[in-house]
GROMACS .gro file of N, CA, C and O in nm:
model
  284
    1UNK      N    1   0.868  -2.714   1.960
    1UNK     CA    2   0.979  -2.689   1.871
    1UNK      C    3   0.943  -2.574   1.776
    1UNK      O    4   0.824  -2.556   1.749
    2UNK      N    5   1.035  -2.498   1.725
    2UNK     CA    6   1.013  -2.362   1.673
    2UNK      C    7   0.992  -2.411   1.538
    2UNK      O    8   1.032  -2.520   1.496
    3UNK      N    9   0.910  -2.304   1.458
    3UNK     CA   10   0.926  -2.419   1.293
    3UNK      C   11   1.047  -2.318   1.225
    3UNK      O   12   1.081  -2.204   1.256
    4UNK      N   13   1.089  -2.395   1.138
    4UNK     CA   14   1.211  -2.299   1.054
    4UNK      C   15   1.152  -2.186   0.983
    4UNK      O   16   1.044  -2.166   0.929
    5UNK      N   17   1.268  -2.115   1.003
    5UNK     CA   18   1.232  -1.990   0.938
    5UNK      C   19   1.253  -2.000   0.786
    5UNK      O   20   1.363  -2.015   0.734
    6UNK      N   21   1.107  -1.988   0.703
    6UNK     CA   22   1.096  -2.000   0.558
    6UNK      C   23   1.059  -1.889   0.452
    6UNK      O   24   0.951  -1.862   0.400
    7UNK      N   25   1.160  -1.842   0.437
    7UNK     CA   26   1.131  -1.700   0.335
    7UNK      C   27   1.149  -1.768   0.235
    7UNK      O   28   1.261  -1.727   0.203
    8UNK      N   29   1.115  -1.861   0.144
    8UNK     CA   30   1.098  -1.881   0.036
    8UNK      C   31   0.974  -1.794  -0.057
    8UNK      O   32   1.001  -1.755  -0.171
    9UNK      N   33   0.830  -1.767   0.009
    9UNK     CA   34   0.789  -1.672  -0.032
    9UNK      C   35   0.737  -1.519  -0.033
    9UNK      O   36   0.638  -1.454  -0.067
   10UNK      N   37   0.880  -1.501   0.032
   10UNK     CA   38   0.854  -1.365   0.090
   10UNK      C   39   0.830  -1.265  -0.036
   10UNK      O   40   0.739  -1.183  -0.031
   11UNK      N   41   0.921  -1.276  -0.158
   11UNK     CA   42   0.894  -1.207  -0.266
   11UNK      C   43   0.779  -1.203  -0.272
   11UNK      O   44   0.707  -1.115  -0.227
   12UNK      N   45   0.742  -1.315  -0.338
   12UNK     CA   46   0.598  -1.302  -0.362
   12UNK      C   47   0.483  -1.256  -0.273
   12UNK      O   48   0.379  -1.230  -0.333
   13UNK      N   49   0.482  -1.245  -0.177
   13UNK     CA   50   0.423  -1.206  -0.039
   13UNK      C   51   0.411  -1.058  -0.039
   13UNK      O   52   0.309  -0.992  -0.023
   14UNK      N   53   0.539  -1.017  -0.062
   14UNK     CA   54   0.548  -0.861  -0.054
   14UNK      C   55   0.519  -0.784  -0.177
   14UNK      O   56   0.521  -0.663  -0.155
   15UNK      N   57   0.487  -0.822  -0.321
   15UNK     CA   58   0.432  -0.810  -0.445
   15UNK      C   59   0.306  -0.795  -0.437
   15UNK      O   60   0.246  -0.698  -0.484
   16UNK      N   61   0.227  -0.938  -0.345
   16UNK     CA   62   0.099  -0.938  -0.328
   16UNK      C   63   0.036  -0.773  -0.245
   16UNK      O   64  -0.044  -0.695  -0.295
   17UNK      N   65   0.100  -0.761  -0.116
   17UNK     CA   66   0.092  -0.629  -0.040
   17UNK      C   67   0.120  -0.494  -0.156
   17UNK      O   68   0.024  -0.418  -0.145
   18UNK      N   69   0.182  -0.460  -0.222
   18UNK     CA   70   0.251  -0.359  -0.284
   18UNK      C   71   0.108  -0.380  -0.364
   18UNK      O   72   0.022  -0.312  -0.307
   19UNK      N   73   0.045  -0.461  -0.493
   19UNK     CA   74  -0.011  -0.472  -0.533
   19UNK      C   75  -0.175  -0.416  -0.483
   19UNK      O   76  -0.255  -0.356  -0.554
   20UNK      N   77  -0.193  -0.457  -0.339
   20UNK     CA   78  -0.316  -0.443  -0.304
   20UNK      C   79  -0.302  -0.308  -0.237
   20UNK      O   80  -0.414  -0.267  -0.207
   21UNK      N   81  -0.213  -0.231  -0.204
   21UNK     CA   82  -0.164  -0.134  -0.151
   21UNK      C   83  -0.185  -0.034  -0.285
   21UNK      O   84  -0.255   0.067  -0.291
   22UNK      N   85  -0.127  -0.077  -0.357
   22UNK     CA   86  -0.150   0.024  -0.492
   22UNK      C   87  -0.256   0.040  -0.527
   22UNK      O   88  -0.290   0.148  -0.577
   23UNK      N   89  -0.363  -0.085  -0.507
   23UNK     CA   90  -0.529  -0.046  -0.571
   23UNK      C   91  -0.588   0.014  -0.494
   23UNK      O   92  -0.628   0.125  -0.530
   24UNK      N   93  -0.616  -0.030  -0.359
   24UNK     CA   94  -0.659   0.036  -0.315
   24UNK      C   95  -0.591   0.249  -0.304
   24UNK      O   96  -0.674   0.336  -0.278
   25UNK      N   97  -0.514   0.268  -0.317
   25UNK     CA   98  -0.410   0.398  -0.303
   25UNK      C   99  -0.512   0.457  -0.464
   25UNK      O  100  -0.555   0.573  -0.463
   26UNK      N  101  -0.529   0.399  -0.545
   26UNK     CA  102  -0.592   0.417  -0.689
   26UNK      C  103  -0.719   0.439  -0.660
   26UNK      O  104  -0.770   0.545  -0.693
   27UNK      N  105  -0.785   0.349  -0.598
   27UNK     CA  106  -0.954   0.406  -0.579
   27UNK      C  107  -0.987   0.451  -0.491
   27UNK      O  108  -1.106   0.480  -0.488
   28UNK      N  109  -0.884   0.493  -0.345
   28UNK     CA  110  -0.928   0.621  -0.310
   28UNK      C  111  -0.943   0.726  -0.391
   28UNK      O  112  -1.039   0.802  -0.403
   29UNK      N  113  -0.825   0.724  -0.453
   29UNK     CA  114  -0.767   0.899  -0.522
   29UNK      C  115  -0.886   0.922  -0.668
   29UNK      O  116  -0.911   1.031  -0.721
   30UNK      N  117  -0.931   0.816  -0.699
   30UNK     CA  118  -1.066   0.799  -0.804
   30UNK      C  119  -1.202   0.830  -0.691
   30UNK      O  120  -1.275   0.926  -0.717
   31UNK      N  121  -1.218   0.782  -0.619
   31UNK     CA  122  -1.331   0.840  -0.519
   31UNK      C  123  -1.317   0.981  -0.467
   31UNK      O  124  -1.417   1.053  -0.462
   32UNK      N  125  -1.197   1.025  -0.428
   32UNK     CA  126  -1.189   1.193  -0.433
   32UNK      C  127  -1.170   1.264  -0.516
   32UNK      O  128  -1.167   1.385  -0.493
   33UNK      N  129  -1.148   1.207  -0.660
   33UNK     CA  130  -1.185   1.270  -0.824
   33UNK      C  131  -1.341   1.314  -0.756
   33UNK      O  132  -1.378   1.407  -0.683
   34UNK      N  133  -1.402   1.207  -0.816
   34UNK     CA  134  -1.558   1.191  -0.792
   34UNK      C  135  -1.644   1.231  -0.733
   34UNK      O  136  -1.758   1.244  -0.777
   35UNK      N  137  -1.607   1.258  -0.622
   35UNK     CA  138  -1.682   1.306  -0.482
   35UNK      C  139  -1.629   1.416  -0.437
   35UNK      O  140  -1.696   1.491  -0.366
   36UNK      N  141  -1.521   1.441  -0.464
   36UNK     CA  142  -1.500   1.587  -0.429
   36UNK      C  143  -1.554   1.742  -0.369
   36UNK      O  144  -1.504   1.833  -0.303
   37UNK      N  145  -1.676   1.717  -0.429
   37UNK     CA  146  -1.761   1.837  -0.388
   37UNK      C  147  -1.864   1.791  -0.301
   37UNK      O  148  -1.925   1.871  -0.230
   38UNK      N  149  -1.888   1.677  -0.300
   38UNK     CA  150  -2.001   1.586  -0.210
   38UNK      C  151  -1.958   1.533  -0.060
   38UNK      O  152  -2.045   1.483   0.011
   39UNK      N  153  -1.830   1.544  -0.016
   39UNK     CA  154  -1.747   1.507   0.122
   39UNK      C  155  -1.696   1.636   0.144
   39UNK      O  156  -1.682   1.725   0.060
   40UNK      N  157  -1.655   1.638   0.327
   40UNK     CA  158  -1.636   1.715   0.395
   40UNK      C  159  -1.469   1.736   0.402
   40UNK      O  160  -1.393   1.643   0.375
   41UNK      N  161  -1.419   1.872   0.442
   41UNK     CA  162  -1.319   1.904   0.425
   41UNK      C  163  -1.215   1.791   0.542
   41UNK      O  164  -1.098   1.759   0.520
   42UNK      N  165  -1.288   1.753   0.652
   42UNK     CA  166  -1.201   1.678   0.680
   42UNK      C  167  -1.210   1.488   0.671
   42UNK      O  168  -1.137   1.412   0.734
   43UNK      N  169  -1.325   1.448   0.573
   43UNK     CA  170  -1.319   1.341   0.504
   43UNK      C  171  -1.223   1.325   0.407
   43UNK      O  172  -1.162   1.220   0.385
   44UNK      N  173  -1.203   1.476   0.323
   44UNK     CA  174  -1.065   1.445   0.242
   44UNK      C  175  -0.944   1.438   0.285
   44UNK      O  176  -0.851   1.376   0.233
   45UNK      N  177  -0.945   1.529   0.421
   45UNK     CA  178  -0.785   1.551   0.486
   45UNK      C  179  -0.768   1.364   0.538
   45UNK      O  180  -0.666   1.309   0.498
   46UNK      N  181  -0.856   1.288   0.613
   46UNK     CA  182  -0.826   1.179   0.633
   46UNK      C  183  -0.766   1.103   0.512
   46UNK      O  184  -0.650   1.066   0.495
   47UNK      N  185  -0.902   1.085   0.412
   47UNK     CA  186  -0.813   1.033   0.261
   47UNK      C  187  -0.737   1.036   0.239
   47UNK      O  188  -0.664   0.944   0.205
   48UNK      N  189  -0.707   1.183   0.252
   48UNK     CA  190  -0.543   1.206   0.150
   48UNK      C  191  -0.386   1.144   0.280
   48UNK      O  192  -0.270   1.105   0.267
   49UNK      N  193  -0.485   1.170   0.398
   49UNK     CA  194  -0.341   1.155   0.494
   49UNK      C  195  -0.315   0.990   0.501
   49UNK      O  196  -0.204   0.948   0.533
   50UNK      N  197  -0.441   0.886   0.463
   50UNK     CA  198  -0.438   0.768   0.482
   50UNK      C  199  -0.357   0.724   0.307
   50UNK      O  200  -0.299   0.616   0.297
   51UNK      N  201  -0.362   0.800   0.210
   51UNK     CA  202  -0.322   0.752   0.124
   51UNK      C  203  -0.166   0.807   0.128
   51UNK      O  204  -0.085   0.741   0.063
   52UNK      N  205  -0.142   0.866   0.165
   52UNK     CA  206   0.006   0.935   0.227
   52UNK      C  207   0.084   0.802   0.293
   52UNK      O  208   0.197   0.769   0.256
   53UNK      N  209   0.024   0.743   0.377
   53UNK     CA  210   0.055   0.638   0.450
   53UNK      C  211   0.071   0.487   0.370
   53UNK      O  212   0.144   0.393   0.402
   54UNK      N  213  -0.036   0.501   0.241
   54UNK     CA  214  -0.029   0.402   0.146
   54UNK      C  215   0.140   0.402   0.086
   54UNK      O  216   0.216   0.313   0.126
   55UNK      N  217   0.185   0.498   0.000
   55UNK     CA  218   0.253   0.548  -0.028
   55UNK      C  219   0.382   0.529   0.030
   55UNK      O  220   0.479   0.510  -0.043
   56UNK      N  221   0.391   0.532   0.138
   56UNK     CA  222   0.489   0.494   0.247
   56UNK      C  223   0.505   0.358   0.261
   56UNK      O  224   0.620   0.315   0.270
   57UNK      N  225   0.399   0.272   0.267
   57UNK     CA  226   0.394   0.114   0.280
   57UNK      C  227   0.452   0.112   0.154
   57UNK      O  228   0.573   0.093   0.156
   58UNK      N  229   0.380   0.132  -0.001
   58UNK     CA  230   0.462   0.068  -0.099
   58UNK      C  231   0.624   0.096  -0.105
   58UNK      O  232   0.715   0.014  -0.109
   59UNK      N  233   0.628   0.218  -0.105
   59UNK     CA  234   0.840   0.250  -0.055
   59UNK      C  235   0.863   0.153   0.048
   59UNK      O  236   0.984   0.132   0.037
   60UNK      N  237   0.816   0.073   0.151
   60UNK     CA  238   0.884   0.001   0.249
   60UNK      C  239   0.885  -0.124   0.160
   60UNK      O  240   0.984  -0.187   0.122
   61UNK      N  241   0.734  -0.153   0.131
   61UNK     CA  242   0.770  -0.295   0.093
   61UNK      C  243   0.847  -0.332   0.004
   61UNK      O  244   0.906  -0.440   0.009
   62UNK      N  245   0.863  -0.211  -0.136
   62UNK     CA  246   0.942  -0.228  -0.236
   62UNK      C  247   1.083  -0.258  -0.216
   62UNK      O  248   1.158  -0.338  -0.272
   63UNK      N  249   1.111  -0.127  -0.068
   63UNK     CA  250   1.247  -0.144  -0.051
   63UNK      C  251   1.286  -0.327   0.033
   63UNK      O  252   1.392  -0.386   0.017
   64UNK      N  253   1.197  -0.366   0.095
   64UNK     CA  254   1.199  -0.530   0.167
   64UNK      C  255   1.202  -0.591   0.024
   64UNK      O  256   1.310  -0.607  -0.031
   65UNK      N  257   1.109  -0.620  -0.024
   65UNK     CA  258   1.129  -0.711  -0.183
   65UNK      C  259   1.301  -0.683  -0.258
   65UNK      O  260   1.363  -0.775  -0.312
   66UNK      N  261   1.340  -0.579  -0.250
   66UNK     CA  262   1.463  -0.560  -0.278
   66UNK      C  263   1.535  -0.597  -0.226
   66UNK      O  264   1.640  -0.638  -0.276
   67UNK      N  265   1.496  -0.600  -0.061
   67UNK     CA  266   1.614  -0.684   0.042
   67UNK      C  267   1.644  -0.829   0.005
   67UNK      O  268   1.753  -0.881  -0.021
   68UNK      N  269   1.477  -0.904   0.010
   68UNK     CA  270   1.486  -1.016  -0.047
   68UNK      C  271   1.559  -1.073  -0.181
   68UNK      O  272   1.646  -1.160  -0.169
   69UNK      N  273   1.533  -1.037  -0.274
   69UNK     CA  274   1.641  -1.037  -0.402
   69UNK      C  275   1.759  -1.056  -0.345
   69UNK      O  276   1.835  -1.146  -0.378
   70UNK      N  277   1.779  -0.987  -0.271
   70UNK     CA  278   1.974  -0.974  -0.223
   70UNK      C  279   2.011  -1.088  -0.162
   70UNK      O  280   2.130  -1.114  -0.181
   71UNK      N  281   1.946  -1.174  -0.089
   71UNK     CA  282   1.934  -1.278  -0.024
   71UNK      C  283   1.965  -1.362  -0.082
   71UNK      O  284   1.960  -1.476  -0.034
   0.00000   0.00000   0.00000
């Protein structure tokens, strides 16, 4: 039997992601403060393209947490 479908804590679920999405997105961009001159030109192009992608997750999830509200 299928179990019911329970979005009761999806808010909170998607707060938690946005949240850990944001710190981490923060101490990359503090580690390429830092290191900057000590990493390779394409150690930063990954960084910056993986935090690009951070960036993108928080706009999705924010915009889902918003969906949820509507619900």
């Amino acid at each position: 039997m299928a179990k019911p479908d329970d979005r009761s804590d999806n808010e909170e679920r998607l707060q938690d992601h946005i949240d850990h999405t944001f710190v981490n997105l923060r101490e990359s961009e503090r580690y390429l403060e830092e290191h900057s001159d000590e990493i390779s030109n394409e150690e930063r192009q990954a960084i910056e393209a993986k935090n690009e992608r951070r960036r993108e997750s928080i706009d999705y999830f924010i915009a889902e947490k918003k969906d949820e509200a509507r619900r």
